């Protein structure tokens, strides 16, 4: 609920206030870090890898912006390690984000979170989690959750 309220506040600020790409990026980064930690704690390593690719894309875009972005236009992108302006930090960000999103989608499709054999109800979900029936750590599967 808090994430939804914060997301709504970011959207409202961008619509009614001054648009801030930095604010949107920071909020997205915090959400991605949270999702990465949830997948890591639950030992869903393929999903965590996909989210890590997306976070790495954010870091590449922010890290290479001074050398490959608008500020580097004056010296013809000489300091940029990428073949700018044809493939710059923004293109690399989108490529890494797309690869991460594809990994996440494939992992979630291969091992879905919900069961299609029985209908989803919040009480049944809470009972399954309480009993440890869902994604419980096993001896042969290392996990960050202690049990």
GROMACS .gro file of N, CA and C in nm:
model
  441
    1UNK      N    1   0.081  -0.118   0.000
    1UNK     CA    2   0.000   0.000   0.000
    1UNK      C    3   0.086   0.126   0.000
    2UNK      N    4   0.197   0.121   0.075
    2UNK     CA    5   0.287   0.237   0.081
    2UNK      C    6   0.350   0.261  -0.055
    3UNK      N    7   0.392   0.153  -0.121
    3UNK     CA    8   0.453   0.168  -0.254
    3UNK      C    9   0.353   0.226  -0.353
    4UNK      N   10   0.229   0.184  -0.342
    4UNK     CA   11   0.125   0.236  -0.432
    4UNK      C   12   0.100   0.384  -0.407
    5UNK      N   13   0.096   0.424  -0.281
    5UNK     CA   14   0.078   0.566  -0.248
    5UNK      C   15   0.197   0.649  -0.295
    6UNK      N   16   0.317   0.598  -0.273
    6UNK     CA   17   0.437   0.671  -0.319
    6UNK      C   18   0.439   0.680  -0.471
    7UNK      N   19   0.405   0.571  -0.537
    7UNK     CA   20   0.399   0.573  -0.684
    7UNK      C   21   0.296   0.672  -0.734
    8UNK      N   22   0.181   0.678  -0.668
    8UNK     CA   23   0.079   0.776  -0.704
    8UNK      C   24   0.127   0.918  -0.682
    9UNK      N   25   0.203   0.939  -0.574
    9UNK     CA   26   0.258   1.073  -0.548
    9UNK      C   27   0.358   1.113  -0.656
   10UNK      N   28   0.442   1.018  -0.699
   10UNK     CA   29   0.539   1.047  -0.806
   10UNK      C   30   0.466   1.082  -0.935
   11UNK      N   31   0.363   1.005  -0.968
   11UNK     CA   32   0.286   1.032  -1.090
   11UNK      C   33   0.218   1.169  -1.080
   12UNK      N   34   0.158   1.198  -0.966
   12UNK     CA   35   0.090   1.327  -0.948
   12UNK      C   36   0.189   1.443  -0.958
   13UNK      N   37   0.307   1.427  -0.900
   13UNK     CA   38   0.408   1.533  -0.910
   13UNK      C   39   0.451   1.555  -1.054
   14UNK      N   40   0.463   1.447  -1.129
   14UNK     CA   41   0.504   1.461  -1.269
   14UNK      C   42   0.392   1.521  -1.355
   15UNK      N   43   0.268   1.495  -1.320
   15UNK     CA   44   0.156   1.549  -1.398
   15UNK      C   45   0.129   1.695  -1.362
   16UNK      N   46   0.117   1.721  -1.232
   16UNK     CA   47   0.073   1.853  -1.188
   16UNK      C   48   0.188   1.946  -1.150
   17UNK      N   49   0.302   1.891  -1.117
   17UNK     CA   50   0.417   1.973  -1.080
   17UNK      C   51   0.518   1.975  -1.193
   18UNK      N   52   0.640   2.002  -1.157
   18UNK     CA   53   0.744   1.999  -1.259
   18UNK      C   54   0.790   1.855  -1.277
   19UNK      N   55   0.800   1.812  -1.399
   19UNK     CA   56   0.840   1.674  -1.429
   19UNK      C   57   0.984   1.654  -1.385
   20UNK      N   58   1.009   1.548  -1.312
   20UNK     CA   59   1.143   1.521  -1.261
   20UNK      C   60   1.181   1.378  -1.296
   21UNK      N   61   1.268   1.366  -1.393
   21UNK     CA   62   1.316   1.234  -1.432
   21UNK      C   63   1.399   1.172  -1.319
   22UNK      N   64   1.469   1.256  -1.244
   22UNK     CA   65   1.549   1.206  -1.132
   22UNK      C   66   1.460   1.145  -1.024
   23UNK      N   67   1.350   1.211  -0.990
   23UNK     CA   68   1.258   1.158  -0.889
   23UNK      C   69   1.199   1.026  -0.935
   24UNK      N   70   1.159   1.019  -1.059
   24UNK     CA   71   1.103   0.896  -1.113
   24UNK      C   72   1.207   0.785  -1.113
   25UNK      N   73   1.330   0.817  -1.150
   25UNK     CA   74   1.437   0.718  -1.152
   25UNK      C   75   1.472   0.667  -1.014
   26UNK      N   76   1.477   0.756  -0.916
   26UNK     CA   77   1.508   0.714  -0.779
   26UNK      C   78   1.396   0.624  -0.726
   27UNK      N   79   1.271   0.662  -0.750
   27UNK     CA   80   1.160   0.579  -0.705
   27UNK      C   81   1.165   0.441  -0.772
   28UNK      N   82   1.188   0.439  -0.903
   28UNK     CA   83   1.197   0.311  -0.975
   28UNK      C   84   1.312   0.227  -0.923
   29UNK      N   85   1.425   0.290  -0.894
   29UNK     CA   86   1.540   0.218  -0.841
   29UNK      C   87   1.513   0.156  -0.705
   30UNK      N   88   1.445   0.230  -0.619
   30UNK     CA   89   1.411   0.177  -0.486
   30UNK      C   90   1.316   0.059  -0.499
   31UNK      N   91   1.218   0.069  -0.587
   31UNK     CA   92   1.125  -0.042  -0.608
   31UNK      C   93   1.200  -0.163  -0.663
   32UNK      N   94   1.290  -0.142  -0.758
   32UNK     CA   95   1.368  -0.253  -0.815
   32UNK      C   96   1.455  -0.320  -0.709
   33UNK      N   97   1.518  -0.241  -0.622
   33UNK     CA   98   1.599  -0.299  -0.514
   33UNK      C   99   1.514  -0.382  -0.419
   34UNK      N  100   1.394  -0.335  -0.389
   34UNK     CA  101   1.303  -0.410  -0.304
   34UNK      C  102   1.265  -0.543  -0.369
   35UNK      N  103   1.231  -0.539  -0.497
   35UNK     CA  104   1.194  -0.661  -0.569
   35UNK      C  105   1.311  -0.758  -0.574
   36UNK      N  106   1.432  -0.705  -0.597
   36UNK     CA  107   1.551  -0.790  -0.599
   36UNK      C  108   1.569  -0.860  -0.465
   37UNK      N  109   1.552  -0.787  -0.355
   37UNK     CA  110   1.569  -0.847  -0.223
   37UNK      C  111   1.461  -0.953  -0.196
   38UNK      N  112   1.339  -0.928  -0.239
   38UNK     CA  113   1.232  -1.026  -0.219
   38UNK      C  114   1.264  -1.155  -0.294
   39UNK      N  115   1.306  -1.143  -0.420
   39UNK     CA  116   1.340  -1.263  -0.497
   39UNK      C  117   1.460  -1.335  -0.437
   40UNK      N  118   1.559  -1.261  -0.389
   40UNK     CA  119   1.677  -1.324  -0.330
   40UNK      C  120   1.642  -1.395  -0.200
   41UNK      N  121   1.561  -1.334  -0.117
   41UNK     CA  122   1.521  -1.397   0.009
   41UNK      C  123   1.440  -1.524  -0.017
   42UNK      N  124   1.361  -1.522  -0.123
   42UNK     CA  125   1.279  -1.639  -0.157
   42UNK      C  126   1.353  -1.740  -0.244
   43UNK      N  127   1.483  -1.717  -0.268
   43UNK     CA  128   1.568  -1.808  -0.346
   43UNK      C  129   1.521  -1.825  -0.490
   44UNK      N  130   1.463  -1.725  -0.545
   44UNK     CA  131   1.421  -1.728  -0.685
   44UNK      C  132   1.531  -1.657  -0.765
   45UNK      N  133   1.637  -1.731  -0.792
   45UNK     CA  134   1.759  -1.671  -0.846
   45UNK      C  135   1.744  -1.627  -0.990
   46UNK      N  136   1.666  -1.694  -1.070
   46UNK     CA  137   1.648  -1.650  -1.209
   46UNK      C  138   1.575  -1.516  -1.214
   47UNK      N  139   1.471  -1.503  -1.133
   47UNK     CA  140   1.399  -1.376  -1.126
   47UNK      C  141   1.490  -1.265  -1.073
   48UNK      N  142   1.570  -1.298  -0.971
   48UNK     CA  143   1.663  -1.200  -0.914
   48UNK      C  144   1.766  -1.156  -1.018
   49UNK      N  145   1.810  -1.249  -1.102
   49UNK     CA  146   1.906  -1.214  -1.207
   49UNK      C  147   1.844  -1.116  -1.306
   50UNK      N  148   1.720  -1.139  -1.344
   50UNK     CA  149   1.652  -1.047  -1.435
   50UNK      C  150   1.641  -0.907  -1.377
   51UNK      N  151   1.603  -0.898  -1.251
   51UNK     CA  152   1.591  -0.767  -1.186
   51UNK      C  153   1.729  -0.703  -1.171
   52UNK      N  154   1.832  -0.784  -1.144
   52UNK     CA  155   1.968  -0.730  -1.133
   52UNK      C  156   2.014  -0.669  -1.265
   53UNK      N  157   1.980  -0.732  -1.377
   53UNK     CA  158   2.012  -0.674  -1.508
   53UNK      C  159   1.945  -0.537  -1.524
   54UNK      N  160   1.821  -0.527  -1.481
   54UNK     CA  161   1.750  -0.399  -1.494
   54UNK      C  162   1.814  -0.292  -1.406
   55UNK      N  163   1.852  -0.329  -1.284
   55UNK     CA  164   1.920  -0.233  -1.195
   55UNK      C  165   2.054  -0.193  -1.253
   56UNK      N  166   2.127  -0.289  -1.309
   56UNK     CA  167   2.256  -0.258  -1.371
   56UNK      C  168   2.237  -0.160  -1.487
   57UNK      N  169   2.128  -0.174  -1.560
   57UNK     CA  170   2.097  -0.080  -1.667
   57UNK      C  171   2.082   0.062  -1.614
   58UNK      N  172   2.011   0.076  -1.500
   58UNK     CA  173   1.998   0.207  -1.437
   58UNK      C  174   2.135   0.264  -1.402
   59UNK      N  175   2.219   0.180  -1.341
   59UNK     CA  176   2.351   0.226  -1.297
   59UNK      C  177   2.439   0.267  -1.415
   60UNK      N  178   2.432   0.191  -1.524
   60UNK     CA  179   2.509   0.226  -1.644
   60UNK      C  180   2.463   0.360  -1.699
   61UNK      N  181   2.334   0.380  -1.705
   61UNK     CA  182   2.283   0.506  -1.760
   61UNK      C  183   2.327   0.625  -1.676
   62UNK      N  184   2.317   0.614  -1.546
   62UNK     CA  185   2.357   0.724  -1.458
   62UNK      C  186   2.508   0.742  -1.458
   63UNK      N  187   2.582   0.631  -1.457
   63UNK     CA  188   2.728   0.638  -1.452
   63UNK      C  189   2.792   0.693  -1.577
   64UNK      N  190   2.737   0.661  -1.693
   64UNK     CA  191   2.796   0.707  -1.819
   64UNK      C  192   2.736   0.837  -1.871
   65UNK      N  193   2.637   0.890  -1.803
   65UNK     CA  194   2.572   1.014  -1.852
   65UNK      C  195   2.670   1.130  -1.869
   66UNK      N  196   2.764   1.153  -1.776
   66UNK     CA  197   2.856   1.265  -1.798
   66UNK      C  198   2.948   1.247  -1.919
   67UNK      N  199   2.983   1.123  -1.951
   67UNK     CA  200   3.076   1.097  -2.062
   67UNK      C  201   3.004   1.076  -2.195
   68UNK      N  202   2.881   1.030  -2.192
   68UNK     CA  203   2.810   0.995  -2.315
   68UNK      C  204   2.681   1.072  -2.336
   69UNK      N  205   2.642   1.156  -2.242
   69UNK     CA  206   2.516   1.228  -2.252
   69UNK      C  207   2.531   1.364  -2.316
   70UNK      N  208   2.438   1.452  -2.282
   70UNK     CA  209   2.435   1.586  -2.340
   70UNK      C  210   2.561   1.666  -2.309
   71UNK      N  211   2.618   1.646  -2.189
   71UNK     CA  212   2.738   1.720  -2.152
   71UNK      C  213   2.857   1.685  -2.240
   72UNK      N  214   2.860   1.564  -2.295
   72UNK     CA  215   2.973   1.520  -2.377
   72UNK      C  216   2.961   1.564  -2.522
   73UNK      N  217   2.853   1.629  -2.557
   73UNK     CA  218   2.833   1.673  -2.696
   73UNK      C  219   2.938   1.775  -2.738
   74UNK      N  220   2.980   1.860  -2.645
   74UNK     CA  221   3.076   1.967  -2.678
   74UNK      C  222   3.209   1.912  -2.728
   75UNK      N  223   3.255   1.800  -2.673
   75UNK     CA  224   3.383   1.742  -2.718
   75UNK      C  225   3.362   1.619  -2.806
   76UNK      N  226   3.249   1.612  -2.871
   76UNK     CA  227   3.216   1.503  -2.967
   76UNK      C  228   3.226   1.364  -2.905
   77UNK      N  229   3.188   1.352  -2.781
   77UNK     CA  230   3.181   1.223  -2.711
   77UNK      C  231   3.316   1.150  -2.707
   78UNK      N  232   3.427   1.222  -2.700
   78UNK     CA  233   3.560   1.160  -2.700
   78UNK      C  234   3.583   1.070  -2.578
   79UNK      N  235   3.529   1.107  -2.464
   79UNK     CA  236   3.551   1.030  -2.342
   79UNK      C  237   3.455   0.912  -2.328
   80UNK      N  238   3.358   0.903  -2.415
   80UNK     CA  239   3.257   0.797  -2.405
   80UNK      C  240   3.315   0.663  -2.452
   81UNK      N  241   3.307   0.557  -2.370
   81UNK     CA  242   3.358   0.426  -2.411
   81UNK      C  243   3.268   0.356  -2.513
   82UNK      N  244   3.150   0.408  -2.535
   82UNK     CA  245   3.055   0.349  -2.630
   82UNK      C  246   3.065   0.423  -2.764
   83UNK      N  247   3.019   0.361  -2.871
   83UNK     CA  248   3.025   0.428  -3.002
   83UNK      C  249   2.917   0.537  -3.015
   84UNK      N  250   2.925   0.636  -2.927
   84UNK     CA  251   2.829   0.747  -2.931
   84UNK      C  252   2.852   0.828  -3.057
   85UNK      N  253   2.758   0.892  -3.112
   85UNK     CA  254   2.619   0.907  -3.071
   85UNK      C  255   2.527   0.797  -3.122
   86UNK      N  256   2.580   0.697  -3.192
   86UNK     CA  257   2.494   0.593  -3.250
   86UNK      C  258   2.446   0.492  -3.146
   87UNK      N  259   2.530   0.462  -3.049
   87UNK     CA  260   2.492   0.370  -2.941
   87UNK      C  261   2.547   0.430  -2.812
   88UNK      N  262   2.464   0.501  -2.741
   88UNK     CA  263   2.512   0.571  -2.622
   88UNK      C  264   2.464   0.503  -2.494
   89UNK      N  265   2.482   0.571  -2.383
   89UNK     CA  266   2.446   0.516  -2.253
   89UNK      C  267   2.296   0.488  -2.242
   90UNK      N  268   2.216   0.566  -2.307
   90UNK     CA  269   2.071   0.545  -2.303
   90UNK      C  270   2.032   0.418  -2.378
   91UNK      N  271   2.096   0.395  -2.492
   91UNK     CA  272   2.069   0.273  -2.568
   91UNK      C  273   2.113   0.150  -2.489
   92UNK      N  274   2.229   0.159  -2.423
   92UNK     CA  275   2.277   0.047  -2.342
   92UNK      C  276   2.183   0.021  -2.225
   93UNK      N  277   2.133   0.127  -2.163
   93UNK     CA  278   2.035   0.111  -2.055
   93UNK      C  279   1.912   0.035  -2.104
   94UNK      N  280   1.859   0.076  -2.218
   94UNK     CA  281   1.738   0.010  -2.270
   94UNK      C  282   1.765  -0.135  -2.309
   95UNK      N  283   1.884  -0.163  -2.360
   95UNK     CA  284   1.919  -0.300  -2.396
   95UNK      C  285   1.927  -0.386  -2.270
   96UNK      N  286   1.998  -0.338  -2.167
   96UNK     CA  287   2.011  -0.414  -2.042
   96UNK      C  288   1.875  -0.432  -1.975
   97UNK      N  289   1.793  -0.329  -1.976
   97UNK     CA  290   1.661  -0.337  -1.915
   97UNK      C  291   1.574  -0.439  -1.989
   98UNK      N  292   1.582  -0.440  -2.122
   98UNK     CA  293   1.503  -0.536  -2.201
   98UNK      C  294   1.549  -0.679  -2.176
   99UNK      N  295   1.680  -0.701  -2.167
   99UNK     CA  296   1.732  -0.835  -2.138
   99UNK      C  297   1.686  -0.879  -1.999
  100UNK      N  298   1.696  -0.790  -1.901
  100UNK     CA  299   1.650  -0.823  -1.766
  100UNK      C  300   1.502  -0.853  -1.760
  101UNK      N  301   1.424  -0.775  -1.832
  101UNK     CA  302   1.280  -0.797  -1.835
  101UNK      C  303   1.247  -0.930  -1.903
  102UNK      N  304   1.322  -0.966  -2.008
  102UNK     CA  305   1.301  -1.094  -2.075
  102UNK      C  306   1.336  -1.211  -1.982
  103UNK      N  307   1.448  -1.199  -1.910
  103UNK     CA  308   1.486  -1.304  -1.814
  103UNK      C  309   1.378  -1.318  -1.707
  104UNK      N  310   1.332  -1.206  -1.655
  104UNK     CA  311   1.228  -1.208  -1.552
  104UNK      C  312   1.099  -1.272  -1.606
  105UNK      N  313   1.060  -1.236  -1.726
  105UNK     CA  314   0.937  -1.292  -1.784
  105UNK      C  315   0.949  -1.442  -1.807
  106UNK      N  316   1.063  -1.486  -1.861
  106UNK     CA  317   1.082  -1.629  -1.884
  106UNK      C  318   1.085  -1.707  -1.753
  107UNK      N  319   1.152  -1.651  -1.651
  107UNK     CA  320   1.159  -1.719  -1.522
  107UNK      C  321   1.021  -1.727  -1.456
  108UNK      N  322   0.946  -1.619  -1.465
  108UNK     CA  323   0.812  -1.619  -1.405
  108UNK      C  324   0.717  -1.711  -1.482
  109UNK      N  325   0.737  -1.723  -1.612
  109UNK     CA  326   0.653  -1.813  -1.691
  109UNK      C  327   0.689  -1.959  -1.663
  110UNK      N  328   0.818  -1.986  -1.643
  110UNK     CA  329   0.861  -2.123  -1.617
  110UNK      C  330   0.819  -2.172  -1.479
  111UNK      N  331   0.814  -2.082  -1.382
  111UNK     CA  332   0.779  -2.119  -1.245
  111UNK      C  333   0.681  -2.016  -1.189
  112UNK      N  334   0.555  -2.021  -1.232
  112UNK     CA  335   0.459  -1.919  -1.188
  112UNK      C  336   0.432  -1.925  -1.039
  113UNK      N  337   0.395  -1.813  -0.985
  113UNK     CA  338   0.368  -1.801  -0.842
  113UNK      C  339   0.233  -1.855  -0.802
  114UNK      N  340   0.137  -1.855  -0.893
  114UNK     CA  341   0.002  -1.898  -0.857
  114UNK      C  342  -0.027  -2.035  -0.915
  115UNK      N  343  -0.116  -2.103  -0.852
  115UNK     CA  344  -0.157  -2.235  -0.898
  115UNK      C  345  -0.279  -2.219  -0.987
  116UNK      N  346  -0.280  -2.290  -1.099
  116UNK     CA  347  -0.396  -2.283  -1.187
  116UNK      C  348  -0.497  -2.393  -1.155
  117UNK      N  349  -0.463  -2.483  -1.064
  117UNK     CA  350  -0.554  -2.593  -1.033
  117UNK      C  351  -0.659  -2.555  -0.930
  118UNK      N  352  -0.628  -2.462  -0.843
  118UNK     CA  353  -0.726  -2.421  -0.743
  118UNK      C  354  -0.736  -2.269  -0.742
  119UNK      N  355  -0.853  -2.218  -0.714
  119UNK     CA  356  -0.870  -2.073  -0.718
  119UNK      C  357  -0.790  -2.004  -0.608
  120UNK      N  358  -0.749  -1.882  -0.637
  120UNK     CA  359  -0.672  -1.803  -0.541
  120UNK      C  360  -0.765  -1.736  -0.442
  121UNK      N  361  -0.737  -1.753  -0.316
  121UNK     CA  362  -0.806  -1.677  -0.212
  121UNK      C  363  -0.699  -1.629  -0.114
  122UNK      N  364  -0.712  -1.509  -0.062
  122UNK     CA  365  -0.611  -1.458   0.031
  122UNK      C  366  -0.594  -1.546   0.154
  123UNK      N  367  -0.702  -1.601   0.206
  123UNK     CA  368  -0.690  -1.684   0.326
  123UNK      C  369  -0.615  -1.813   0.296
  124UNK      N  370  -0.641  -1.874   0.180
  124UNK     CA  371  -0.569  -1.995   0.143
  124UNK      C  372  -0.421  -1.964   0.123
  125UNK      N  373  -0.392  -1.849   0.065
  125UNK     CA  374  -0.253  -1.808   0.044
  125UNK      C  375  -0.183  -1.789   0.179
  126UNK      N  376  -0.248  -1.723   0.273
  126UNK     CA  377  -0.188  -1.701   0.404
  126UNK      C  378  -0.166  -1.834   0.476
  127UNK      N  379  -0.259  -1.926   0.462
  127UNK     CA  380  -0.244  -2.056   0.526
  127UNK      C  381  -0.128  -2.134   0.465
  128UNK      N  382  -0.113  -2.127   0.334
  128UNK     CA  383  -0.003  -2.197   0.268
  128UNK      C  384   0.132  -2.140   0.311
  129UNK      N  385   0.140  -2.009   0.322
  129UNK     CA  386   0.265  -1.947   0.365
  129UNK      C  387   0.293  -1.982   0.510
  130UNK      N  388   0.190  -1.980   0.594
  130UNK     CA  389   0.208  -2.012   0.735
  130UNK      C  390   0.257  -2.155   0.755
  131UNK      N  391   0.210  -2.246   0.672
  131UNK     CA  392   0.252  -2.385   0.683
  131UNK      C  393   0.387  -2.409   0.618
  132UNK      N  394   0.436  -2.313   0.543
  132UNK     CA  395   0.565  -2.331   0.477
  132UNK      C  396   0.554  -2.417   0.353
  133UNK      N  397   0.433  -2.434   0.299
  133UNK     CA  398   0.414  -2.521   0.184
  133UNK      C  399   0.463  -2.456   0.055
  134UNK      N  400   0.474  -2.324   0.052
  134UNK     CA  401   0.509  -2.255  -0.071
  134UNK      C  402   0.653  -2.213  -0.072
  135UNK      N  403   0.729  -2.265  -0.161
  135UNK     CA  404   0.869  -2.229  -0.178
  135UNK      C  405   0.949  -2.245  -0.050
  136UNK      N  406   0.917  -2.350   0.022
  136UNK     CA  407   0.990  -2.373   0.147
  136UNK      C  408   1.133  -2.414   0.116
  137UNK      N  409   1.229  -2.368   0.196
  137UNK     CA  410   1.367  -2.406   0.171
  137UNK      C  411   1.387  -2.555   0.198
  138UNK      N  412   1.470  -2.616   0.119
  138UNK     CA  413   1.501  -2.757   0.137
  138UNK      C  414   1.650  -2.770   0.165
  139UNK      N  415   1.692  -2.890   0.204
  139UNK     CA  416   1.833  -2.913   0.237
  139UNK      C  417   1.923  -2.894   0.116
  140UNK      N  418   1.878  -2.933  -0.004
  140UNK     CA  419   1.962  -2.924  -0.123
  140UNK      C  420   1.949  -2.789  -0.193
  141UNK      N  421   1.865  -2.701  -0.146
  141UNK     CA  422   1.847  -2.570  -0.208
  141UNK      C  423   1.884  -2.462  -0.107
  142UNK      N  424   2.002  -2.401  -0.124
  142UNK     CA  425   2.040  -2.298  -0.028
  142UNK      C  426   1.944  -2.180  -0.036
  143UNK      N  427   1.920  -2.120   0.077
  143UNK     CA  428   1.825  -2.009   0.080
  143UNK      C  429   1.868  -1.908   0.184
  144UNK      N  430   1.826  -1.784   0.165
  144UNK     CA  431   1.859  -1.680   0.261
  144UNK      C  432   1.762  -1.678   0.378
  145UNK      N  433   1.655  -1.757   0.366
  145UNK     CA  434   1.559  -1.763   0.476
  145UNK      C  435   1.600  -1.873   0.572
  146UNK      N  436   1.605  -1.837   0.694
  146UNK     CA  437   1.635  -1.942   0.790
  146UNK      C  438   1.507  -2.008   0.835
  147UNK      N  439   1.512  -2.122   0.863
  147UNK     CA  440   1.396  -2.198   0.901
  147UNK      C  441   1.370  -2.279   0.987
   0.00000   0.00000   0.00000
